[in-house]
Structures are given as C-alpha cells and as structure tokens.
Short mmCIF file of C-alpha atoms in Angstrom, two decimals:
data_model
loop_
_atom_site.label_atom_id
_atom_site.label_comp_id
_atom_site.label_asym_id
_atom_site.label_seq_id
_atom_site.Cartn_x
_atom_site.Cartn_y
_atom_site.Cartn_z
CA MET A 947 -18.79 16.05 -25.27
CA ILE A 948 -17.84 18.26 -22.42
CA VAL A 949 -17.79 18.38 -18.70
CA SER A 950 -19.48 22.54 -17.41
CA GLU A 951 -21.21 23.61 -14.71
CA ALA A 952 -24.29 23.38 -16.57
CA LEU A 953 -25.01 19.80 -16.23
CA THR A 954 -26.52 18.49 -13.72
CA TYR A 955 -28.07 15.67 -11.79
CA GLU A 956 -31.48 15.76 -13.95
CA LYS A 957 -29.69 15.38 -16.51
CA LEU A 958 -27.18 12.54 -16.78
CA TYR A 959 -30.65 10.85 -14.83
CA PHE A 960 -33.01 11.30 -18.06
CA SER A 961 -30.14 10.37 -20.57
CA LEU A 962 -29.42 7.62 -18.62
CA TRP A 963 -33.54 6.66 -18.71
CA GLU A 964 -34.08 7.57 -21.93
CA THR A 965 -30.70 4.79 -22.68
CA ALA A 966 -33.29 2.32 -21.02
CA GLN A 967 -36.59 3.50 -23.16
CA ARG A 968 -35.05 2.76 -26.12
CA TYR A 969 -33.00 -0.25 -25.58
CA GLY A 970 -35.07 -2.01 -23.89
CA LYS A 971 -35.24 -5.88 -24.75
CA PHE A 972 -31.19 -5.90 -23.10
CA SER A 973 -31.28 -3.48 -20.96
CA GLN A 974 -33.41 -2.03 -17.35
CA PHE A 975 -33.41 0.99 -15.41
CA ARG A 976 -33.94 0.43 -11.82
CA VAL A 977 -33.75 3.29 -9.25
CA ILE A 978 -31.79 1.63 -6.72
CA GLY A 979 -31.90 3.78 -3.90
CA LYS A 980 -33.29 7.36 -2.63
CA SER A 981 -30.29 10.46 -1.17
CA HIS A 982 -31.17 11.74 2.40
CA ASP A 983 -32.52 14.89 0.00
CA ASP A 984 -34.95 12.84 -2.21
CA ARG A 985 -33.20 12.34 -5.18
CA MET A 986 -33.57 9.05 -7.00
CA ILE A 987 -30.04 6.60 -7.13
CA PRO A 988 -29.88 5.52 -11.53
CA MET A 989 -28.71 2.32 -12.40
CA LEU A 990 -28.89 1.16 -16.53
CA GLU A 991 -28.03 -3.27 -16.39
CA ILE A 992 -26.56 -3.58 -19.90
CA GLY A 993 -27.15 -7.29 -21.91
CA ASN A 994 -28.26 -10.62 -20.71
CA GLY A 995 -25.35 -11.78 -17.91
CA GLN A 996 -25.85 -14.02 -16.11
CA ALA A 997 -23.96 -12.48 -13.42
CA ALA A 998 -22.87 -8.97 -13.93
CA VAL A 999 -19.82 -6.06 -13.46
CA PHE A 1000 -21.00 -2.58 -11.48
CA CYS A 1001 -19.68 0.63 -13.53
CA LEU A 1002 -19.51 2.96 -10.07
CA ALA A 1003 -19.37 6.58 -10.03
CA GLY A 1004 -20.49 10.14 -8.76
CA LEU A 1005 -19.56 9.22 -5.10
CA ASN A 1006 -18.08 12.77 -4.05
CA GLY A 1007 -19.93 16.15 -5.48
CA THR A 1008 -16.29 17.13 -7.16
CA ASP A 1009 -16.54 14.16 -9.94
CA ARG A 1010 -17.86 16.56 -12.55
CA GLN A 1011 -15.81 13.65 -15.04
CA MET A 1012 -16.75 10.91 -14.58
CA PRO A 1013 -21.13 10.24 -13.89
CA GLU A 1014 -21.23 11.77 -17.58
CA PHE A 1015 -18.33 9.27 -18.98
CA LEU A 1016 -21.00 6.18 -17.14
CA VAL A 1017 -23.73 8.10 -19.65
CA GLN A 1018 -21.80 7.97 -22.61
CA MET A 1019 -20.16 4.87 -22.23
CA ALA A 1020 -23.70 3.00 -20.94
CA LEU A 1021 -25.26 4.93 -25.05
CA GLU A 1022 -22.13 4.14 -26.72
CA TYR A 1023 -22.33 -0.05 -25.31
CA CYS A 1024 -26.21 0.09 -26.26
CA GLN A 1025 -25.61 1.49 -29.27
CA ALA A 1026 -23.07 -1.67 -30.38
CA TYR A 1027 -24.62 -4.33 -28.89
CA GLU A 1028 -28.23 -3.80 -30.71
CA CYS A 1029 -25.98 -3.46 -34.17
CA HIS A 1030 -23.23 -6.50 -33.48
CA TRP A 1031 -20.85 -3.90 -33.77
CA LEU A 1032 -17.07 -4.79 -32.70
CA LEU A 1033 -15.46 -1.45 -31.04
CA ASP A 1034 -12.09 -0.88 -31.45
CA ASP A 1035 -12.56 -3.59 -34.44
CA PHE A 1036 -12.36 -6.33 -31.08
CA TYR A 1037 -14.50 -6.30 -28.21
CA ASP A 1038 -18.09 -8.11 -29.89
CA VAL A 1039 -20.24 -6.48 -27.47
CA HIS A 1040 -23.44 -8.60 -27.66
CA GLU A 1041 -20.85 -11.52 -27.09
CA LEU A 1042 -19.46 -10.31 -23.56
CA LEU A 1043 -22.99 -8.66 -21.57
CA ASP A 1044 -24.66 -11.29 -22.86
CA LYS A 1045 -21.39 -13.18 -20.77
CA VAL A 1046 -21.73 -10.23 -18.09
CA ARG A 1047 -23.58 -7.78 -17.99
CA ILE A 1048 -22.68 -4.35 -16.37
CA CYS A 1049 -24.91 -3.06 -14.19
CA MET A 1050 -23.78 1.22 -14.54
CA ILE A 1051 -24.23 3.47 -11.56
CA PRO A 1052 -23.02 6.45 -12.78
CA VAL A 1053 -24.24 9.27 -9.64
CA LEU A 1054 -24.13 7.42 -6.96
CA ASN A 1055 -24.20 10.93 -4.32
CA PRO A 1056 -26.80 13.46 -6.33
CA ASP A 1057 -26.97 15.82 -3.52
CA GLY A 1058 -23.30 16.46 -3.56
CA PHE A 1059 -23.67 16.57 -8.21
CA ASP A 1060 -26.25 18.86 -8.17
CA ALA A 1061 -24.64 21.30 -4.60
CA CYS A 1062 -21.29 21.96 -5.92
CA GLY A 1063 -22.60 22.37 -10.11
CA ARG A 1064 -25.54 24.40 -9.16
CA GLY A 1065 -25.11 26.25 -5.07
CA TYR A 1066 -26.21 25.35 -1.36
CA THR A 1067 -29.61 26.21 -3.65
CA ALA A 1068 -29.64 23.37 -4.62
CA VAL A 1069 -29.85 21.11 -1.49
CA ARG A 1070 -34.23 21.04 -0.81
CA ASN A 1071 -34.16 20.33 3.03
CA PRO A 1072 -33.60 23.67 4.88
CA ILE A 1073 -32.25 22.03 7.52
CA TYR A 1074 -29.13 20.32 5.46
CA ARG A 1075 -29.13 23.90 3.84
CA GLN A 1076 -28.25 25.74 6.60
CA MET A 1077 -26.09 22.84 8.13
CA LEU A 1078 -24.20 23.31 4.43
CA ARG A 1079 -23.92 27.02 4.24
CA MET A 1080 -22.88 27.35 7.48
CA GLN A 1081 -19.07 25.08 7.02
CA ASN A 1082 -18.04 28.04 5.60
CA THR A 1083 -16.66 25.61 1.96
CA PRO A 1084 -16.96 27.54 -1.89
CA CYS A 1085 -20.21 25.32 -3.30
CA GLU A 1086 -17.11 24.47 -5.79
CA GLU A 1087 -15.28 22.03 -3.67
CA PHE A 1088 -17.57 21.22 -1.67
CA TYR A 1089 -17.13 17.12 -1.65
CA TYR A 1090 -20.03 15.56 0.35
CA ASN A 1091 -24.20 14.69 0.69
CA ALA A 1092 -26.29 17.07 1.57
CA ARG A 1093 -25.72 15.72 5.36
CA GLY A 1094 -22.52 16.96 5.11
CA MET A 1095 -20.52 12.95 5.17
CA ASP A 1096 -17.88 12.27 2.94
CA ILE A 1097 -19.62 8.72 1.06
CA ARG A 1098 -16.15 7.60 -0.08
CA LYS A 1099 -15.73 6.65 3.89
CA ASN A 1100 -18.87 5.51 5.21
CA PHE A 1101 -19.55 2.01 4.28
CA PRO A 1102 -19.00 -0.64 6.72
CA THR A 1103 -15.04 -2.33 5.94
CA ALA A 1104 -12.52 -4.43 7.86
CA TYR A 1105 -10.91 -1.39 8.96
CA TYR A 1106 -13.68 1.10 9.43
CA THR A 1107 -12.43 5.09 11.40
CA ARG A 1108 -15.10 6.99 13.44
CA LYS A 1109 -13.83 10.62 11.99
CA ARG A 1110 -16.74 12.17 14.08
CA ILE A 1111 -18.72 11.93 16.68
CA ASN A 1112 -21.54 9.90 16.91
CA GLN A 1113 -20.55 9.02 13.01
CA GLU A 1114 -21.30 4.99 12.31
CA PRO A 1115 -20.31 2.99 8.98
CA ALA A 1116 -23.06 2.21 6.07
CA SER A 1117 -25.05 5.67 8.47
CA GLU A 1118 -25.76 7.13 4.82
CA ASN A 1119 -28.57 6.86 2.62
CA GLU A 1120 -26.10 6.29 -0.55
CA THR A 1121 -24.28 4.14 1.60
CA LYS A 1122 -27.15 1.87 2.47
CA ALA A 1123 -28.30 2.08 -1.31
CA LEU A 1124 -25.01 0.89 -2.78
CA ILE A 1125 -24.41 -2.16 -0.17
CA ARG A 1126 -27.85 -3.66 -1.10
CA ILE A 1127 -26.88 -3.80 -4.77
CA PHE A 1128 -23.65 -5.63 -3.58
CA GLN A 1129 -25.75 -7.58 -1.84
CA GLU A 1130 -28.80 -8.68 -4.33
CA TYR A 1131 -26.48 -9.61 -7.80
CA LYS A 1132 -24.37 -11.45 -8.15
CA SER A 1133 -20.64 -10.19 -9.56
CA ARG A 1134 -17.32 -10.42 -10.86
CA GLY A 1135 -16.19 -7.47 -10.40
CA LEU A 1136 -16.24 -3.55 -9.44
CA LEU A 1137 -14.48 -0.72 -11.32
CA SER A 1138 -14.94 3.07 -9.19
CA PHE A 1139 -14.41 5.88 -11.15
CA CYS A 1140 -12.85 9.31 -10.12
CA GLN A 1141 -10.55 12.18 -10.78
CA SER A 1142 -6.97 12.24 -9.14
CA GLU A 1143 -4.06 10.83 -11.18
CA LYS A 1144 -3.94 8.66 -14.47
CA LYS A 1145 -3.93 5.50 -12.32
CA ILE A 1146 -5.45 2.07 -11.86
CA VAL A 1147 -5.78 0.84 -8.24
CA TYR A 1148 -5.91 -2.88 -7.47
CA TYR A 1149 -7.38 -3.17 -4.36
CA ARG A 1150 -5.82 -5.85 -1.58
CA GLN A 1151 -6.72 -8.30 1.17
CA SER A 1152 -4.29 -9.41 3.87
CA GLN A 1153 -4.93 -12.85 3.00
CA GLY A 1154 -5.64 -14.44 0.11
CA PHE A 1155 -2.95 -14.75 -2.31
CA ALA A 1156 -5.56 -16.45 -5.19
CA PHE A 1157 -7.46 -13.39 -5.15
CA ASN A 1158 -4.30 -10.90 -5.15
CA GLN A 1159 -2.89 -12.41 -8.17
CA ARG A 1160 -6.48 -12.64 -9.62
CA SER A 1161 -7.49 -9.18 -9.00
CA TYR A 1162 -3.50 -7.90 -10.35
CA ARG A 1163 -3.50 -10.04 -13.45
CA LEU A 1164 -6.92 -7.93 -14.75
CA ALA A 1165 -5.73 -4.67 -12.97
CA ARG A 1166 -2.40 -5.94 -15.26
CA HIS A 1167 -4.85 -5.79 -18.33
CA LEU A 1168 -6.70 -2.64 -18.02
CA GLN A 1169 -3.31 -0.91 -17.18
CA LYS A 1170 -1.81 -1.88 -20.99
CA ARG A 1171 -5.16 -1.48 -22.31
CA SER A 1172 -5.33 2.41 -20.79
CA CYS A 1173 -1.04 3.11 -20.60
CA TYR A 1174 -2.48 3.96 -17.03
CA ARG A 1175 0.01 3.53 -14.15
CA LEU A 1176 -0.53 0.85 -11.21
CA GLU A 1177 -0.44 0.96 -7.93
CA LYS A 1178 -1.48 -1.16 -5.54
CA CYS A 1179 -3.40 -0.39 -1.99
CA GLN A 1180 -4.23 -2.88 1.17
CA ALA A 1181 -6.64 -1.69 3.89
CA ALA A 1182 -3.67 -2.43 6.15
CA ASP A 1183 0.45 -2.26 6.03
CA SER A 1184 2.36 -2.00 8.73
CA ALA A 1185 5.42 0.98 8.38
CA GLN A 1186 8.36 0.13 10.90
CA GLY A 1187 6.12 -1.74 13.76
CA ARG A 1188 3.22 0.20 13.81
CA GLY A 1189 -0.21 -0.34 11.54
CA ARG A 1190 -1.10 1.72 8.84
CA ILE A 1191 -4.41 2.59 8.11
CA ARG A 1192 -5.33 3.22 4.26
CA SER A 1193 -8.90 3.35 2.81
CA THR A 1194 -10.75 2.96 5.57
CA GLY A 1195 -14.44 2.77 4.65
CA THR A 1196 -14.06 3.00 1.09
CA PRO A 1197 -17.13 0.88 -1.51
CA GLU A 1198 -13.98 -0.69 -2.41
CA GLN A 1199 -12.16 -2.18 0.25
CA PHE A 1200 -16.18 -3.14 0.75
CA TYR A 1201 -16.59 -4.91 -1.92
CA ALA A 1202 -13.24 -6.99 -1.77
CA GLU A 1203 -13.98 -7.89 1.41
CA THR A 1204 -17.56 -8.31 1.27
CA VAL A 1205 -17.73 -9.93 -2.37
CA LYS A 1206 -14.23 -10.84 -2.64
CA GLN A 1207 -14.51 -10.62 -6.43
CA PRO A 1208 -11.54 -8.00 -8.12
CA SER A 1209 -12.83 -4.21 -6.67
CA LEU A 1210 -10.66 -2.03 -9.05
CA MET A 1211 -10.44 2.50 -9.23
CA ILE A 1212 -10.07 3.98 -12.77
CA GLU A 1213 -8.83 7.74 -11.69
CA THR A 1214 -8.45 10.39 -14.79
CA PRO A 1215 -7.42 13.96 -14.42
CA ALA A 1216 -10.15 16.57 -13.94
CA VAL A 1217 -11.38 18.98 -16.92
CA PHE A 1218 -13.66 21.62 -16.27
CA GLY A 1219 -14.82 23.73 -18.96
CA ASP A 1220 -15.83 24.97 -22.33
CA THR A 1221 -12.92 26.44 -24.05
CA PRO A 1222 -12.38 23.62 -27.05
CA GLU A 1223 -9.12 22.40 -25.94
CA LEU A 1224 -10.23 20.84 -22.51
CA GLU A 1225 -13.18 19.66 -25.01
CA GLN A 1226 -10.85 18.06 -27.19
CA ARG A 1227 -8.96 16.80 -23.79
CA CYS A 1228 -11.86 15.65 -22.06
CA LYS A 1229 -12.94 13.30 -25.60
CA LYS A 1230 -9.03 12.36 -25.10
CA ASP A 1231 -9.57 10.34 -21.70
CA TYR A 1232 -12.84 9.44 -22.66
CA GLN A 1233 -11.58 7.08 -25.34
CA GLU A 1234 -8.11 6.42 -23.23
CA ILE A 1235 -10.66 4.84 -20.91
CA HIS A 1236 -14.49 3.97 -22.61
CA LEU A 1237 -13.31 0.55 -23.02
CA LEU A 1238 -12.12 -0.54 -20.58
CA PRO A 1239 -15.16 -2.35 -18.71
CA LEU A 1240 -15.30 -4.91 -22.05
CA GLU A 1241 -11.29 -5.46 -21.40
CA TYR A 1242 -12.02 -6.14 -17.61
CA ILE A 1243 -14.96 -8.82 -18.92
CA TYR A 1244 -12.48 -10.32 -22.05
CA SER A 1245 -10.34 -10.80 -19.48
CA LEU A 1246 -12.26 -12.58 -16.51
CA ASP A 1247 -11.94 -15.78 -18.35
CA ASN A 1248 -8.95 -15.29 -21.03
#
C-alpha cells in the first residue's frame, strides 16, 4: 500500500466496484449521488446485518490517504467474510457483519480529490475550473469541492454558521447525498476517517447524559485498540460567559444531532510520497486503524 499523487478517483472508484463484483453474494455497490462536476460518489455495503455502521472519508481534497485505506479495508473484510477468517485471531468478520453491516464511503468529495491530485485541469466544468484558478491556491493544497465550498462545514447542524454571502447549509450535492443516506438507512454509528493527528474524537450533545456516556464508552474501546489519544468535541461550549462555537456544520455533528447515534472521528497523520520509508509508515498507520470498524461493531452490545 502506498499513497502517492498518482492515486486517482477513477482508481478508487473501480477498486470498490471490482470488490463488489467479486464478492456480490454479501456486498452491494451503489452510487449515492453525483458531485457538482458530475463525478459519481460510490458506496460499498458489506454484510447482511439489518442495521449499518457508516465509514466515511475523502471530504477534503487534501485527504489522500484515508480513501485508499477504506478501499483496502473493504477488500480485507470481504476476503475474511467469504473465508470465515478471524482477523487478528479475534474478530469473526462473518458473524459481526451479519449482525451490523458496514457502509464504506471512501471519497465523498471526488472533485476535490482529483483536483488536488491531478491539478485544476481535472475539473471538467470550464466555469468552475476558471473560478478555482482565480483563487490562486496551489492545487496540492486544494481543500474544497469543484465550486470552492468546504464540504466539512456545509451540514445543517444546530450551530451552523454562515461563512460567505448567500451560503446556505446543505447547498452542495455531496452534502445532500450523505444526508439522504443517513436518512435512508437504519444505522448505529458513524466512523469518519481523516488526516490530522493520532486521535479519536467523539461528539457530544448539549443534552443527553446516556448518549454522551455511550459515545465515550465506544470511543474508549477504539482508543484502547489503537492507542490513539482520546478527545471530546461539543457543539457549543461556554468560555468566560460567552458562547464559543465548535465543529459547526460538520457531518459528525449533524449525524449525532439527527440520528442520535454515536459519531466518532478517527485521525491519522498524513503520509505522502513513494519512498520505502514512507511506504512502511503508511502500512503501520493502516495496521493501527484497519480493525476499528470491527471493534466498534463488537463493542456495540458487549
């Protein structure tokens, strides 16, 4: 496994599609929506459980590592499911995913992923392409979707704040696609993967002691499994009598507020390049987190 600039949206998309074709008896590939630049947003369901756990990545164009990690996880889980293998000599994938299936969404922002990796010429719409070039942001630092919007801050949470004139929550196709999926499925949790630090963040509600305790307990299980740092995130805190807003408009906060199920964000350091040292570090990061969705499902009722 290696993360490099050569990794494209098309490669991720077809890897997920091929996995579904190979393991079609217990997996299903579907397109949950289209981006503003007309790229399809893929999702792979694994298992036959009545409820689902969402695994989400690729909200930011600069997130090069996590989309590949989720595609690799999907393949590993499918192989173990078919062969009735125990992963890490403990996790019975077949049994776990027949109780709660996993929905992998590795790249929610395919426009940003391609623009960051291949340059602004990857943007097909000439109007969007010219608008992005006028921002004078180097393509390798491009964080947004084809319309220049930050998907991570576009969800209609209780503490959503507008950053631009005429900006509205859930204005983007990618945001709408994920909200529809949250509403369509009976689910028991959201695991959002991104690049930052080695930590697991659990989201709290301003009211609801039982919900917050359950989120904390599940986050602790993942933290012990990965040895990452644990951090809590509340939608609104008070600091010296003044309101202080945090995590406004994020999918994690939206999911916690509307679905009222645990919402956790798993962060790993970014790794880029193709040297043997960086490849080994990338493999190490993957090994630290690749079983966390299984640990989450196992911990739901244990």
